Amino acid sequence: MATPERLIEATRALLWERGYAGTSPKAILQRSGVGVGSMYHHFDGKAGLARAATERSAQELMDAAEAHFSGPGPATRRIASYLLRERDVLRGCPVGRLAMDPDVVENPRLRAPLDELFGWLRTRLADLVEEARSAGEIDARLDPQAVGATLAAVVQGGYVMARSAESTEPFEAAVRGALQLIGYEGDG
């Protein structure tokens, strides 16, 4: 693996484990196995490397979600597929956890990948809700933008509640509730 890739992957793992404030350049170098000169040759310090790592994580999350969103079947089934997909719930979201870090939120450069991911997710879910509404799958009175935002919040909030409880049950309950709200009863 090339040096920039090793740095990005090490930073991704550390950001997920420790957050931005808890991820030091020393830890990145130790995890990646590269020298300090390499880090500053390829990136403009911790913030630049964290931005690259967060962009990579966000893109992977968008790609994984889109695989469900663009899959076969009615819109509610595709939303359900996304909500029910396998996740490491107790580890939380590798991007969402950064939204709780003041150093990230206060820095527009570091916050940008979060804004892009969550904006895309809300819009994509709203589009699917509109598709389901137009097809008569769900109540025509539902506001697609509000329901899309709610579905995105179910996942992120579910991670927080599950981590706090040290149990996947709060996440699973939130997903069950979201599926009930969109009237999804399964394929059976």
PDB file of C-alpha atoms in Angstrom:
ATOM      1  CA  MET A   1       0.000   0.000   0.000  1.00  0.00           C
ATOM      2  CA  ALA A   2       1.370   3.425  -0.940  1.00  0.00           C
ATOM      3  CA  THR A   3       2.352   5.826   1.825  1.00  0.00           C
ATOM      4  CA  PRO A   4      -0.606   8.247   1.383  1.00  0.00           C
ATOM      5  CA  GLU A   5      -3.000   5.286   1.499  1.00  0.00           C
ATOM      6  CA  ARG A   6      -1.410   3.948   4.668  1.00  0.00           C
ATOM      7  CA  LEU A   7      -1.738   7.370   6.277  1.00  0.00           C
ATOM      8  CA  ILE A   8      -5.378   7.764   5.225  1.00  0.00           C
ATOM      9  CA  GLU A   9      -6.371   4.288   6.389  1.00  0.00           C
ATOM     10  CA  ALA A  10      -4.595   4.687   9.724  1.00  0.00           C
ATOM     11  CA  THR A  11      -6.294   8.044  10.237  1.00  0.00           C
ATOM     12  CA  ARG A  12      -9.709   6.639   9.325  1.00  0.00           C
ATOM     13  CA  ALA A  13      -9.342   3.904  11.925  1.00  0.00           C
ATOM     14  CA  LEU A  14      -8.123   6.304  14.601  1.00  0.00           C
ATOM     15  CA  LEU A  15     -10.849   8.866  13.919  1.00  0.00           C
ATOM     16  CA  TRP A  16     -13.459   6.123  14.284  1.00  0.00           C
ATOM     17  CA  GLU A  17     -11.886   4.820  17.498  1.00  0.00           C
ATOM     18  CA  ARG A  18     -10.856   8.078  19.152  1.00  0.00           C
ATOM     19  CA  GLY A  19     -12.410  11.021  17.324  1.00  0.00           C
ATOM     20  CA  TYR A  20     -10.467  13.980  15.991  1.00  0.00           C
ATOM     21  CA  ALA A  21      -9.260  15.404  19.292  1.00  0.00           C
ATOM     22  CA  GLY A  22      -8.029  11.966  20.394  1.00  0.00           C
ATOM     23  CA  THR A  23      -6.132  11.304  17.173  1.00  0.00           C
ATOM     24  CA  SER A  24      -2.595  12.624  17.393  1.00  0.00           C
ATOM     25  CA  PRO A  25      -0.064  12.830  14.570  1.00  0.00           C
ATOM     26  CA  LYS A  26       2.137  10.490  16.638  1.00  0.00           C
ATOM     27  CA  ALA A  27      -0.647   7.879  16.784  1.00  0.00           C
ATOM     28  CA  ILE A  28      -1.227   8.222  13.030  1.00  0.00           C
ATOM     29  CA  LEU A  29       2.461   7.672  12.337  1.00  0.00           C
ATOM     30  CA  GLN A  30       2.622   4.681  14.677  1.00  0.00           C
ATOM     31  CA  ARG A  31      -0.494   3.075  13.187  1.00  0.00           C
ATOM     32  CA  SER A  32       0.573   3.694   9.572  1.00  0.00           C
ATOM     33  CA  GLY A  33       4.222   2.774  10.072  1.00  0.00           C
ATOM     34  CA  VAL A  34       5.491   5.761   8.078  1.00  0.00           C
ATOM     35  CA  GLY A  35       7.911   8.496   9.046  1.00  0.00           C
ATOM     36  CA  VAL A  36       6.965  12.013  10.062  1.00  0.00           C
ATOM     37  CA  GLY A  37       8.425  13.471   6.870  1.00  0.00           C
ATOM     38  CA  SER A  38       6.074  11.359   4.769  1.00  0.00           C
ATOM     39  CA  MET A  39       3.007  12.660   6.563  1.00  0.00           C
ATOM     40  CA  TYR A  40       3.911  16.282   5.956  1.00  0.00           C
ATOM     41  CA  HIS A  41       5.098  15.569   2.419  1.00  0.00           C
ATOM     42  CA  HIS A  42       1.683  14.208   1.397  1.00  0.00           C
ATOM     43  CA  PHE A  43      -0.672  16.215   3.647  1.00  0.00           C
ATOM     44  CA  ASP A  44      -0.717  19.631   5.265  1.00  0.00           C
ATOM     45  CA  GLY A  45      -0.729  18.197   8.767  1.00  0.00           C
ATOM     46  CA  LYS A  46      -3.337  16.492  10.884  1.00  0.00           C
ATOM     47  CA  ALA A  47      -6.258  18.562   9.580  1.00  0.00           C
ATOM     48  CA  GLY A  48      -5.490  17.818   5.928  1.00  0.00           C
ATOM     49  CA  LEU A  49      -5.064  14.140   6.615  1.00  0.00           C
ATOM     50  CA  ALA A  50      -8.250  14.031   8.696  1.00  0.00           C
ATOM     51  CA  ARG A  51     -10.129  15.734   5.858  1.00  0.00           C
ATOM     52  CA  ALA A  52      -8.871  13.140   3.344  1.00  0.00           C
ATOM     53  CA  ALA A  53      -9.732  10.284   5.710  1.00  0.00           C
ATOM     54  CA  THR A  54     -13.207  11.654   6.427  1.00  0.00           C
ATOM     55  CA  GLU A  55     -13.890  12.200   2.726  1.00  0.00           C
ATOM     56  CA  ARG A  56     -12.946   8.556   2.077  1.00  0.00           C
ATOM     57  CA  SER A  57     -15.186   7.300   4.886  1.00  0.00           C
ATOM     58  CA  ALA A  58     -18.073   9.490   3.730  1.00  0.00           C
ATOM     59  CA  GLN A  59     -17.741   8.273   0.142  1.00  0.00           C
ATOM     60  CA  GLU A  60     -17.743   4.642   1.263  1.00  0.00           C
ATOM     61  CA  LEU A  61     -20.887   5.257   3.312  1.00  0.00           C
ATOM     62  CA  MET A  62     -22.595   6.954   0.344  1.00  0.00           C
ATOM     63  CA  ASP A  63     -21.620   4.092  -1.964  1.00  0.00           C
ATOM     64  CA  ALA A  64     -22.920   1.489   0.498  1.00  0.00           C
ATOM     65  CA  ALA A  65     -26.188   3.371   0.978  1.00  0.00           C
ATOM     66  CA  GLU A  66     -26.667   3.918  -2.741  1.00  0.00           C
ATOM     67  CA  ALA A  67     -26.338   0.174  -3.345  1.00  0.00           C
ATOM     68  CA  HIS A  68     -29.501  -0.215  -1.244  1.00  0.00           C
ATOM     69  CA  PHE A  69     -31.273   2.889  -2.557  1.00  0.00           C
ATOM     70  CA  SER A  70     -30.867   1.901  -6.200  1.00  0.00           C
ATOM     71  CA  GLY A  71     -31.633  -1.782  -5.681  1.00  0.00           C
ATOM     72  CA  PRO A  72     -34.680  -3.604  -6.979  1.00  0.00           C
ATOM     73  CA  GLY A  73     -38.217  -3.298  -5.747  1.00  0.00           C
ATOM     74  CA  PRO A  74     -40.519  -0.636  -4.397  1.00  0.00           C
ATOM     75  CA  ALA A  75     -39.087   2.447  -2.716  1.00  0.00           C
ATOM     76  CA  THR A  76     -40.153   1.362   0.777  1.00  0.00           C
ATOM     77  CA  ARG A  77     -38.298  -1.937   0.315  1.00  0.00           C
ATOM     78  CA  ARG A  78     -35.143  -0.034  -0.717  1.00  0.00           C
ATOM     79  CA  ILE A  79     -35.430   2.256   2.306  1.00  0.00           C
ATOM     80  CA  ALA A  80     -35.927  -0.804   4.516  1.00  0.00           C
ATOM     81  CA  SER A  81     -32.910  -2.474   2.934  1.00  0.00           C
ATOM     82  CA  TYR A  82     -30.799   0.528   3.906  1.00  0.00           C
ATOM     83  CA  LEU A  83     -32.189   0.700   7.446  1.00  0.00           C
ATOM     84  CA  LEU A  84     -31.769  -3.048   7.994  1.00  0.00           C
ATOM     85  CA  ARG A  85     -28.322  -3.402   6.443  1.00  0.00           C
ATOM     86  CA  GLU A  86     -25.597  -4.955   8.545  1.00  0.00           C
ATOM     87  CA  ARG A  87     -23.697  -2.397  10.629  1.00  0.00           C
ATOM     88  CA  ASP A  88     -21.235  -2.404  13.494  1.00  0.00           C
ATOM     89  CA  VAL A  89     -23.807  -0.577  15.609  1.00  0.00           C
ATOM     90  CA  LEU A  90     -21.820  -0.452  18.835  1.00  0.00           C
ATOM     91  CA  ARG A  91     -18.873   1.211  17.105  1.00  0.00           C
ATOM     92  CA  GLY A  92     -21.174   3.901  15.745  1.00  0.00           C
ATOM     93  CA  CYS A  93     -20.897   5.746  12.472  1.00  0.00           C
ATOM     94  CA  PRO A  94     -17.317   6.518  11.413  1.00  0.00           C
ATOM     95  CA  VAL A  95     -18.407   9.928  10.139  1.00  0.00           C
ATOM     96  CA  GLY A  96     -21.305  10.688  12.452  1.00  0.00           C
ATOM     97  CA  ARG A  97     -19.181  10.407  15.565  1.00  0.00           C
ATOM     98  CA  LEU A  98     -17.060  13.306  14.278  1.00  0.00           C
ATOM     99  CA  ALA A  99     -20.132  15.572  14.426  1.00  0.00           C
ATOM    100  CA  MET A 100     -19.820  15.457  18.212  1.00  0.00           C
ATOM    101  CA  ASP A 101     -16.234  16.740  18.126  1.00  0.00           C
ATOM    102  CA  PRO A 102     -16.082  20.535  18.632  1.00  0.00           C
ATOM    103  CA  ASP A 103     -12.777  20.750  16.734  1.00  0.00           C
ATOM    104  CA  VAL A 104     -14.482  19.268  13.673  1.00  0.00           C
ATOM    105  CA  VAL A 105     -17.745  21.183  13.921  1.00  0.00           C
ATOM    106  CA  GLU A 106     -16.002  24.526  14.362  1.00  0.00           C
ATOM    107  CA  ASN A 107     -13.698  23.981  11.373  1.00  0.00           C
ATOM    108  CA  PRO A 108     -15.531  24.385   8.037  1.00  0.00           C
ATOM    109  CA  ARG A 109     -12.826  22.416   6.218  1.00  0.00           C
ATOM    110  CA  LEU A 110     -13.197  19.422   8.540  1.00  0.00           C
ATOM    111  CA  ARG A 111     -16.986  19.700   8.761  1.00  0.00           C
ATOM    112  CA  ALA A 112     -17.509  19.828   4.968  1.00  0.00           C
ATOM    113  CA  PRO A 113     -17.428  16.034   4.378  1.00  0.00           C
ATOM    114  CA  LEU A 114     -19.995  15.586   7.170  1.00  0.00           C
ATOM    115  CA  ASP A 115     -22.250  18.249   5.690  1.00  0.00           C
ATOM    116  CA  GLU A 116     -21.939  16.650   2.260  1.00  0.00           C
ATOM    117  CA  LEU A 117     -22.690  13.123   3.488  1.00  0.00           C
ATOM    118  CA  PHE A 118     -25.656  14.029   5.670  1.00  0.00           C
ATOM    119  CA  GLY A 119     -27.088  16.458   3.117  1.00  0.00           C
ATOM    120  CA  TRP A 120     -26.842  13.787   0.424  1.00  0.00           C
ATOM    121  CA  LEU A 121     -28.395  11.167   2.721  1.00  0.00           C
ATOM    122  CA  ARG A 122     -31.372  13.344   3.674  1.00  0.00           C
ATOM    123  CA  THR A 123     -31.965  14.264   0.023  1.00  0.00           C
ATOM    124  CA  ARG A 124     -31.634  10.703  -1.218  1.00  0.00           C
ATOM    125  CA  LEU A 125     -34.024   9.401   1.437  1.00  0.00           C
ATOM    126  CA  ALA A 126     -36.471  12.237   0.693  1.00  0.00           C
ATOM    127  CA  ASP A 127     -36.379  11.274  -2.997  1.00  0.00           C
ATOM    128  CA  LEU A 128     -37.245   7.682  -2.103  1.00  0.00           C
ATOM    129  CA  VAL A 129     -40.035   8.818   0.206  1.00  0.00           C
ATOM    130  CA  GLU A 130     -41.435  10.951  -2.636  1.00  0.00           C
ATOM    131  CA  GLU A 131     -41.202   7.958  -4.955  1.00  0.00           C
ATOM    132  CA  ALA A 132     -43.053   5.804  -2.401  1.00  0.00           C
ATOM    133  CA  ARG A 133     -45.656   8.533  -1.898  1.00  0.00           C
ATOM    134  CA  SER A 134     -46.228   8.905  -5.651  1.00  0.00           C
ATOM    135  CA  ALA A 135     -46.576   5.136  -6.006  1.00  0.00           C
ATOM    136  CA  GLY A 136     -49.147   5.001  -3.218  1.00  0.00           C
ATOM    137  CA  GLU A 137     -46.868   2.961  -0.944  1.00  0.00           C
ATOM    138  CA  ILE A 138     -47.086   5.485   1.889  1.00  0.00           C
ATOM    139  CA  ASP A 139     -49.459   8.188   3.071  1.00  0.00           C
ATOM    140  CA  ALA A 140     -49.664  10.995   0.511  1.00  0.00           C
ATOM    141  CA  ARG A 141     -49.771  13.562   3.325  1.00  0.00           C
ATOM    142  CA  LEU A 142     -46.210  12.786   4.433  1.00  0.00           C
ATOM    143  CA  ASP A 143     -43.601  15.468   3.777  1.00  0.00           C
ATOM    144  CA  PRO A 144     -40.735  13.716   1.943  1.00  0.00           C
ATOM    145  CA  GLN A 145     -38.101  16.177   3.227  1.00  0.00           C
ATOM    146  CA  ALA A 146     -39.186  15.757   6.843  1.00  0.00           C
ATOM    147  CA  VAL A 147     -39.448  11.975   6.590  1.00  0.00           C
ATOM    148  CA  GLY A 148     -36.067  11.764   4.831  1.00  0.00           C
ATOM    149  CA  ALA A 149     -34.485  13.784   7.639  1.00  0.00           C
ATOM    150  CA  THR A 150     -36.233  11.585  10.206  1.00  0.00           C
ATOM    151  CA  LEU A 151     -34.933   8.388   8.637  1.00  0.00           C
ATOM    152  CA  ALA A 152     -31.371   9.726   8.570  1.00  0.00           C
ATOM    153  CA  ALA A 153     -31.755  10.792  12.218  1.00  0.00           C
ATOM    154  CA  VAL A 154     -33.050   7.334  13.170  1.00  0.00           C
ATOM    155  CA  VAL A 155     -29.775   5.786  12.056  1.00  0.00           C
ATOM    156  CA  GLN A 156     -27.497   8.386  13.643  1.00  0.00           C
ATOM    157  CA  GLY A 157     -29.548   8.621  16.828  1.00  0.00           C
ATOM    158  CA  GLY A 158     -29.794   4.855  16.959  1.00  0.00           C
ATOM    159  CA  TYR A 159     -26.001   4.631  16.981  1.00  0.00           C
ATOM    160  CA  VAL A 160     -25.787   7.088  19.882  1.00  0.00           C
ATOM    161  CA  MET A 161     -28.429   5.286  21.946  1.00  0.00           C
ATOM    162  CA  ALA A 162     -26.896   1.868  21.259  1.00  0.00           C
ATOM    163  CA  ARG A 163     -23.408   3.020  22.238  1.00  0.00           C
ATOM    164  CA  SER A 164     -24.758   4.601  25.411  1.00  0.00           C
ATOM    165  CA  ALA A 165     -26.671   1.438  26.364  1.00  0.00           C
ATOM    166  CA  GLU A 166     -23.866  -0.868  25.192  1.00  0.00           C
ATOM    167  CA  SER A 167     -26.569  -2.797  23.384  1.00  0.00           C
ATOM    168  CA  THR A 168     -27.832  -2.949  19.813  1.00  0.00           C
ATOM    169  CA  GLU A 169     -31.442  -3.019  21.052  1.00  0.00           C
ATOM    170  CA  PRO A 170     -32.020   0.769  21.009  1.00  0.00           C
ATOM    171  CA  PHE A 171     -30.793   0.931  17.402  1.00  0.00           C
ATOM    172  CA  GLU A 172     -32.927  -2.027  16.391  1.00  0.00           C
ATOM    173  CA  ALA A 173     -35.993  -0.533  18.101  1.00  0.00           C
ATOM    174  CA  ALA A 174     -35.465   2.790  16.307  1.00  0.00           C
ATOM    175  CA  VAL A 175     -35.256   0.991  12.961  1.00  0.00           C
ATOM    176  CA  ARG A 176     -38.399  -1.028  13.719  1.00  0.00           C
ATOM    177  CA  GLY A 177     -40.197   2.217  14.541  1.00  0.00           C
ATOM    178  CA  ALA A 178     -39.003   3.870  11.327  1.00  0.00           C
ATOM    179  CA  LEU A 179     -40.196   0.895   9.291  1.00  0.00           C
ATOM    180  CA  GLN A 180     -43.608   1.181  10.948  1.00  0.00           C
ATOM    181  CA  LEU A 181     -43.724   4.910  10.130  1.00  0.00           C
ATOM    182  CA  ILE A 182     -43.188   4.210   6.435  1.00  0.00           C
ATOM    183  CA  GLY A 183     -45.622   1.292   6.539  1.00  0.00           C
ATOM    184  CA  TYR A 184     -43.068  -1.329   5.620  1.00  0.00           C
ATOM    185  CA  GLU A 185     -44.184  -4.775   6.708  1.00  0.00           C
ATOM    186  CA  GLY A 186     -41.597  -6.865   4.943  1.00  0.00           C
ATOM    187  CA  ASP A 187     -41.684  -8.850   1.773  1.00  0.00           C
ATOM    188  CA  GLY A 188     -43.740 -11.696   3.182  1.00  0.00           C
TER     189      GLY A 188
END
